[in-house]
Structures are given as structure tokens and as C-alpha cells.
Amino acid sequence: MIDVKAFRSISYGLYLISSSTPERSAGCVVNTFAQVTSEPLQVSVTLNKENHTTQVIRESGRYTAACLAEEASMELIGMFGFQRSHEVDKFEPFIVERDSQGIPYVAEQTLARFSVRVTDSFDLGTHLMFIGLVEEAEVLSSGRPMTYAHYHEVKGGKTPPRASSYIADLEAPASVNDSEKASQAPNEEGKSPSGPTEQRSPRYAWRCTICGHIEELDELPDDYICPICRATKDQFERIELAVG
Ligand code: FE
């Protein structure tokens, strides 16, 4: 038998993996970065073959890994974890530095960074595992590293379907109380501007099927964009809220 819940007992950290060629940069969030030997200092990372970052690492033979701090924002994780590098410049909103080879890394909300030269790769079907030598390592700030458990339990984060640890049965809709509250005020349009405002609680919430963000609103505006992953209205599903 396979109890998929057993996989939730495996501990991971969360890392931003970045790479670049003279033409393009790409980055993503992974939980698969790990040190594998100390002499020499070797690390591994496993990425979905369809990820833009995977293609860029194959071309450049190099990447950086930055360890996310526990306080890292969902905006940063959402940008690198749920956006696509060929559609948006993921690095633009954040403080970005480059290593001696010109490979970018996010230098905010991160604790340490590593520069890796890829020496080997293994085809794992859906994913590629890269083995590499650490050529630079630097502490960027003090603090606690973000764990995958913290991301799920405290931040209410979701696992993208292309992640190596994605298990559909473990990604059931989050309860509203588990998720961070909506970052923008509910749309008041259509309500009477005069008189006492009715403080009626919404009966419905909308859950982003991409990142898990929950918006408590009866109706989602047609032009609504998820503040975390930029998904459009059609990627939200309606949840009925319990009337208290
Ligand atoms: Fe989203």
C-alpha cells in the first residue's frame, strides 16, 4: 500500500533557483536543492523538464540557489513559484545581485546563496536532476530558513502541479481559515454610497486553483487577477462559507 500522507513527513527547505544566458534569465522555487557531498562540495537540484529555468540551466551549465527566509513574502514565492519566466521578468520587482559568472540571485528575503557549476544530469522522466560543484557560497542575512512545512501550514501555500513533490490528493481545497486573508478590500461597487453600510459578511469565497489564495467575496469581478500568482477569474473556484 501507498499512503500518500506519508510523503508529508519528508522535510524540505524552499529555494530560489536562478540561471541566465546572455539572452535570457529564468528562476523558480524548488524544494529539491540539497548538499550531496562535502569533498568536493556538491549539490543536487531536481527540476521539471518543462520549466523554463531547466532549459536555461541546460544552456548555461550554471545556476544559483538562494535559501528563502521564513519571513519571505507570498509575493516573492508566488512570482517565482507560479509565474512563467518567459512571460514575466520575475526578477524585476526584487533586489537582485549577480555572482562572478553573471548569474542572478534574489538578494532580499533570502539567507544564503550558492553558485553552482553543473557537472552531470540524470533524466528522471518528468524531471531532470542536476549534480554540480559549488563554486561560491555566501551568507546574506541571519534568520530561520523557510521549510516546506512552514510554507504549507503557516503561509497556506500550495504545491504547483509540476513540482516533484506534487501529490494531487494532498492539495485539497484549503479551508478559509488556513489561508492568508485577502490582500485587497472587497469590491464595494454597486452598494449604496449613502446611509449606514450593511456589514453583511460574504457568503462565498473564491479559491485560486493555481496558488491557493482565497478571496472572500460573493462575486469575483471579471477582471480579477490573483494577487499572488496573477491567475485570472476563470481559474478560481467558488467555496460556500459557513454562516456563523
Ligand atoms: Fe493564485
GROMACS .gro file of C-alpha atoms and ligand atoms in nm:
model
  245
    1MET     CA    1   0.000   0.000   0.000
    2ILE     CA    2   0.100   0.359  -0.054
    3ASP     CA    3  -0.036   0.617   0.190
    4VAL     CA    4   0.038   0.947   0.018
    5LYS     CA    5   0.020   1.128   0.353
    6ALA     CA    6   0.347   0.959   0.445
    7PHE     CA    7   0.522   1.188   0.196
    8ARG     CA    8   0.428   1.490   0.409
    9SER     CA    9   0.672   1.363   0.675
   10ILE     CA   10   0.969   1.429   0.448
   11SER     CA   11   1.133   1.762   0.540
   12TYR     CA   12   1.246   2.012   0.281
   13GLY     CA   13   1.366   2.369   0.255
   14LEU     CA   14   1.249   2.617  -0.009
   15TYR     CA   15   1.496   2.770  -0.252
   16LEU     CA   16   1.500   3.013  -0.542
   17ILE     CA   17   1.689   2.862  -0.834
   18SER     CA   18   1.805   3.111  -1.100
   19SER     CA   19   2.003   3.088  -1.420
   20SER     CA   20   2.080   3.303  -1.718
   21THR     CA   21   2.237   3.314  -2.060
   22PRO     CA   22   2.332   3.638  -2.238
   23GLU     CA   23   1.981   3.632  -2.392
   24ARG     CA   24   1.753   3.544  -2.102
   25SER     CA   25   1.712   3.487  -1.730
   26ALA     CA   26   1.487   3.242  -1.553
   27GLY     CA   27   1.411   3.138  -1.200
   28CYS     CA   28   1.178   2.918  -0.998
   29VAL     CA   29   1.107   2.793  -0.646
   30VAL     CA   30   1.208   2.439  -0.555
   31ASN     CA   31   1.218   2.216  -0.251
   32THR     CA   32   1.469   1.981  -0.414
   33PHE     CA   33   1.801   2.159  -0.361
   34ALA     CA   34   2.036   1.962  -0.134
   35GLN     CA   35   2.402   1.918  -0.050
   36VAL     CA   36   2.509   1.567  -0.152
   37THR     CA   37   2.884   1.554  -0.068
   38SER     CA   38   3.128   1.775   0.125
   39GLU     CA   39   3.454   1.681  -0.050
   40PRO     CA   40   3.413   1.811  -0.306
   41LEU     CA   41   3.121   2.040  -0.221
   42GLN     CA   42   2.848   1.902  -0.446
   43VAL     CA   43   2.478   1.975  -0.455
   44SER     CA   44   2.180   1.842  -0.645
   45VAL     CA   45   1.863   2.003  -0.767
   46THR     CA   46   1.570   1.843  -0.950
   47LEU     CA   47   1.354   2.046  -1.186
   48ASN     CA   48   1.060   1.974  -1.414
   49LYS     CA   49   1.176   1.942  -1.775
   50GLU     CA   50   0.905   2.183  -1.887
   51ASN     CA   51   1.034   2.462  -1.663
   52HIS     CA   52   1.195   2.750  -1.844
   53THR     CA   53   1.464   2.751  -1.574
   54THR     CA   54   1.557   2.393  -1.663
   55GLN     CA   55   1.619   2.490  -2.023
   56VAL     CA   56   1.830   2.790  -1.925
   57ILE     CA   57   2.042   2.579  -1.687
   58ARG     CA   58   2.099   2.325  -1.966
   59GLU     CA   59   2.223   2.606  -2.190
   60SER     CA   60   2.437   2.791  -1.937
   61GLY     CA   61   2.557   2.497  -1.727
   62ARG     CA   62   2.526   2.715  -1.418
   63TYR     CA   63   2.270   2.824  -1.163
   64THR     CA   64   2.238   2.999  -0.830
   65ALA     CA   65   2.038   2.875  -0.534
   66ALA     CA   66   1.914   3.121  -0.270
   67CYS     CA   67   1.768   2.993   0.059
   68LEU     CA   68   1.435   3.159   0.134
   69ALA     CA   69   1.394   3.317   0.478
   70GLU     CA   70   1.096   3.207   0.687
   71GLU     CA   71   0.953   3.560   0.653
   72ALA     CA   72   0.975   3.554   0.272
   73SER     CA   73   0.658   3.703   0.126
   74MET     CA   74   0.395   3.515  -0.071
   75GLU     CA   75   0.451   3.779  -0.339
   76LEU     CA   76   0.811   3.661  -0.384
   77ILE     CA   77   0.719   3.292  -0.365
   78GLY     CA   78   0.419   3.348  -0.591
   79MET     CA   79   0.626   3.529  -0.850
   80PHE     CA   80   0.898   3.263  -0.870
   81GLY     CA   81   0.677   2.964  -0.794
   82PHE     CA   82   0.371   3.028  -1.007
   83GLN     CA   83   0.464   3.271  -1.283
   84ARG     CA   84   0.639   3.171  -1.604
   85SER     CA   85   0.983   3.313  -1.679
   86HIS     CA   86   0.915   3.364  -2.049
   87GLU     CA   87   0.603   3.571  -1.973
   88VAL     CA   88   0.721   3.800  -1.693
   89ASP     CA   89   1.051   3.934  -1.564
   90LYS     CA   90   1.042   3.762  -1.226
   91PHE     CA   91   1.349   3.947  -1.101
   92GLU     CA   92   1.230   4.300  -1.177
   93PRO     CA   93   1.034   4.372  -0.852
   94PHE     CA   94   1.312   4.245  -0.622
   95ILE     CA   95   1.667   4.327  -0.516
   96VAL     CA   96   1.884   4.117  -0.743
   97GLU     CA   97   2.262   4.068  -0.741
   98ARG     CA   98   2.483   3.869  -0.976
   99ASP     CA   99   2.760   3.623  -0.896
  100SER     CA  100   3.108   3.632  -1.053
  101GLN     CA  101   2.973   3.450  -1.360
  102GLY     CA  102   2.687   3.697  -1.403
  103ILE     CA  103   2.414   3.457  -1.287
  104PRO     CA  104   2.141   3.648  -1.094
  105TYR     CA  105   2.012   3.570  -0.747
  106VAL     CA  106   1.750   3.737  -0.530
  107ALA     CA  107   1.934   3.917  -0.252
  108GLU     CA  108   1.634   4.000  -0.032
  109GLN     CA  109   1.422   3.771   0.187
  110THR     CA  110   1.697   3.513   0.143
  111LEU     CA  111   1.954   3.386   0.395
  112ALA     CA  112   2.234   3.248   0.177
  113ARG     CA  113   2.323   3.194  -0.184
  114PHE     CA  114   2.525   2.934  -0.373
  115SER     CA  115   2.671   2.939  -0.723
  116VAL     CA  116   2.681   2.600  -0.888
  117ARG     CA  117   2.853   2.467  -1.199
  118VAL     CA  118   2.662   2.169  -1.336
  119THR     CA  119   2.878   1.857  -1.383
  120ASP     CA  120   2.617   1.592  -1.457
  121SER     CA  121   2.246   1.542  -1.504
  122PHE     CA  122   2.006   1.249  -1.472
  123ASP     CA  123   1.687   1.201  -1.667
  124LEU     CA  124   1.411   1.110  -1.420
  125GLY     CA  125   1.124   1.107  -1.666
  126THR     CA  126   0.924   1.419  -1.587
  127HIS     CA  127   1.222   1.582  -1.415
  128LEU     CA  128   1.593   1.636  -1.461
  129MET     CA  129   1.833   1.609  -1.169
  130PHE     CA  130   2.141   1.829  -1.196
  131ILE     CA  131   2.455   1.747  -0.998
  132GLY     CA  132   2.701   2.031  -0.960
  133LEU     CA  133   3.003   2.177  -0.784
  134VAL     CA  134   2.958   2.473  -0.550
  135GLU     CA  135   3.191   2.749  -0.670
  136GLU     CA  136   3.066   3.032  -0.446
  137ALA     CA  137   2.871   3.034  -0.119
  138GLU     CA  138   2.776   3.338   0.086
  139VAL     CA  139   2.561   3.416   0.390
  140LEU     CA  140   2.326   3.702   0.302
  141SER     CA  141   2.139   3.754   0.630
  142SER     CA  142   2.059   3.586   0.958
  143GLY     CA  143   1.728   3.421   1.035
  144ARG     CA  144   1.542   3.097   1.007
  145PRO     CA  145   1.519   2.921   0.673
  146MET     CA  146   1.176   2.861   0.524
  147THR     CA  147   1.074   2.497   0.546
  148TYR     CA  148   0.817   2.335   0.323
  149ALA     CA  149   0.606   2.259   0.631
  150HIS     CA  150   0.604   2.629   0.729
  151TYR     CA  151   0.504   2.723   0.375
  152HIS     CA  152   0.209   2.484   0.383
  153GLU     CA  153   0.095   2.519   0.743
  154VAL     CA  154   0.160   2.884   0.827
  155LYS     CA  155   0.151   3.057   0.491
  156GLY     CA  156  -0.124   2.838   0.344
  157GLY     CA  157   0.088   2.782   0.033
  158LYS     CA  158   0.018   2.526  -0.237
  159THR     CA  159   0.239   2.297  -0.441
  160PRO     CA  160   0.238   2.369  -0.815
  161PRO     CA  161   0.137   2.062  -1.020
  162ARG     CA  162   0.476   2.047  -1.190
  163ALA     CA  163   0.675   2.027  -0.866
  164SER     CA  164   0.848   1.695  -0.800
  165SER     CA  165   0.668   1.661  -0.465
  166TYR     CA  166   0.320   1.737  -0.603
  167ILE     CA  167   0.058   1.483  -0.495
  168ALA     CA  168  -0.293   1.574  -0.608
  169ASP     CA  169  -0.463   1.407  -0.310
  170LEU     CA  170  -0.269   1.628  -0.068
  171GLU     CA  171  -0.369   1.950  -0.243
  172ALA     CA  172  -0.736   1.952  -0.144
  173PRO     CA  173  -0.900   2.295  -0.117
  174ALA     CA  174  -0.769   2.485   0.181
  175SER     CA  175  -1.012   2.592   0.447
  176VAL     CA  176  -1.064   2.965   0.452
  177ASN     CA  177  -0.917   2.993   0.800
  178ASP     CA  178  -0.595   2.834   0.684
  179SER     CA  179  -0.520   3.095   0.427
  180GLU     CA  180  -0.393   3.445   0.444
  181LYS     CA  181  -0.672   3.696   0.422
  182ALA     CA  182  -0.736   3.880   0.103
  183SER     CA  183  -0.480   4.149   0.043
  184GLN     CA  184  -0.728   4.389  -0.106
  185ALA     CA  185  -1.055   4.520   0.025
  186PRO     CA  186  -1.370   4.364  -0.114
  187ASN     CA  187  -1.516   4.547  -0.408
  188GLU     CA  188  -1.777   4.788  -0.277
  189GLU     CA  189  -1.910   4.874  -0.621
  190GLY     CA  190  -2.286   4.862  -0.651
  191LYS     CA  191  -2.354   4.934  -0.289
  192SER     CA  192  -2.538   5.248  -0.191
  193PRO     CA  193  -2.291   5.525  -0.105
  194SER     CA  194  -2.528   5.678   0.146
  195GLY     CA  195  -2.674   5.551   0.468
  196PRO     CA  196  -2.525   5.303   0.710
  197THR     CA  197  -2.319   5.040   0.535
  198GLU     CA  198  -2.459   4.694   0.573
  199GLN     CA  199  -2.186   4.483   0.728
  200ARG     CA  200  -2.309   4.164   0.566
  201SER     CA  201  -2.037   3.900   0.556
  202PRO     CA  202  -1.985   3.739   0.218
  203ARG     CA  203  -2.148   3.401   0.172
  204TYR     CA  204  -1.885   3.282  -0.071
  205ALA     CA  205  -1.512   3.283  -0.113
  206TRP     CA  206  -1.308   3.216  -0.423
  207ARG     CA  207  -1.006   2.993  -0.416
  208CYS     CA  208  -0.730   3.023  -0.672
  209THR     CA  209  -0.673   2.674  -0.812
  210ILE     CA  210  -0.318   2.771  -0.906
  211CYS     CA  211  -0.174   2.904  -0.578
  212GLY     CA  212  -0.447   2.855  -0.318
  213HIS     CA  213  -0.508   3.223  -0.247
  214ILE     CA  214  -0.857   3.283  -0.106
  215GLU     CA  215  -1.067   3.593  -0.168
  216GLU     CA  216  -1.381   3.632   0.044
  217LEU     CA  217  -1.629   3.790  -0.196
  218ASP     CA  218  -1.973   3.694  -0.318
  219GLU     CA  219  -1.883   3.778  -0.676
  220LEU     CA  220  -1.537   3.798  -0.823
  221PRO     CA  221  -1.503   4.089  -1.071
  222ASP     CA  222  -1.447   3.973  -1.432
  223ASP     CA  223  -1.109   4.148  -1.444
  224TYR     CA  224  -0.995   4.000  -1.112
  225ILE     CA  225  -0.630   3.895  -1.105
  226CYS     CA  226  -0.488   3.677  -0.826
  227PRO     CA  227  -0.253   3.899  -0.622
  228ILE     CA  228  -0.019   3.604  -0.562
  229CYS     CA  229   0.008   3.418  -0.892
  230ARG     CA  230  -0.170   3.650  -1.138
  231ALA     CA  231  -0.426   3.384  -1.233
  232THR     CA  232  -0.747   3.515  -1.394
  233LYS     CA  233  -1.105   3.474  -1.270
  234ASP     CA  234  -1.167   3.152  -1.463
  235GLN     CA  235  -0.901   2.980  -1.256
  236PHE     CA  236  -1.088   3.043  -0.931
  237GLU     CA  237  -1.341   2.804  -0.779
  238ARG     CA  238  -1.624   2.911  -0.554
  239ILE     CA  239  -1.641   2.793  -0.193
  240GLU     CA  240  -1.952   2.830   0.020
  241LEU     CA  241  -1.870   2.988   0.355
  242ALA     CA  242  -2.028   2.858   0.671
  243VAL     CA  243  -2.277   3.115   0.806
  244GLY     CA  244  -2.177   3.183   1.163
  245FE      FE  245  -0.323   3.246  -0.739
   0.00000   0.00000   0.00000
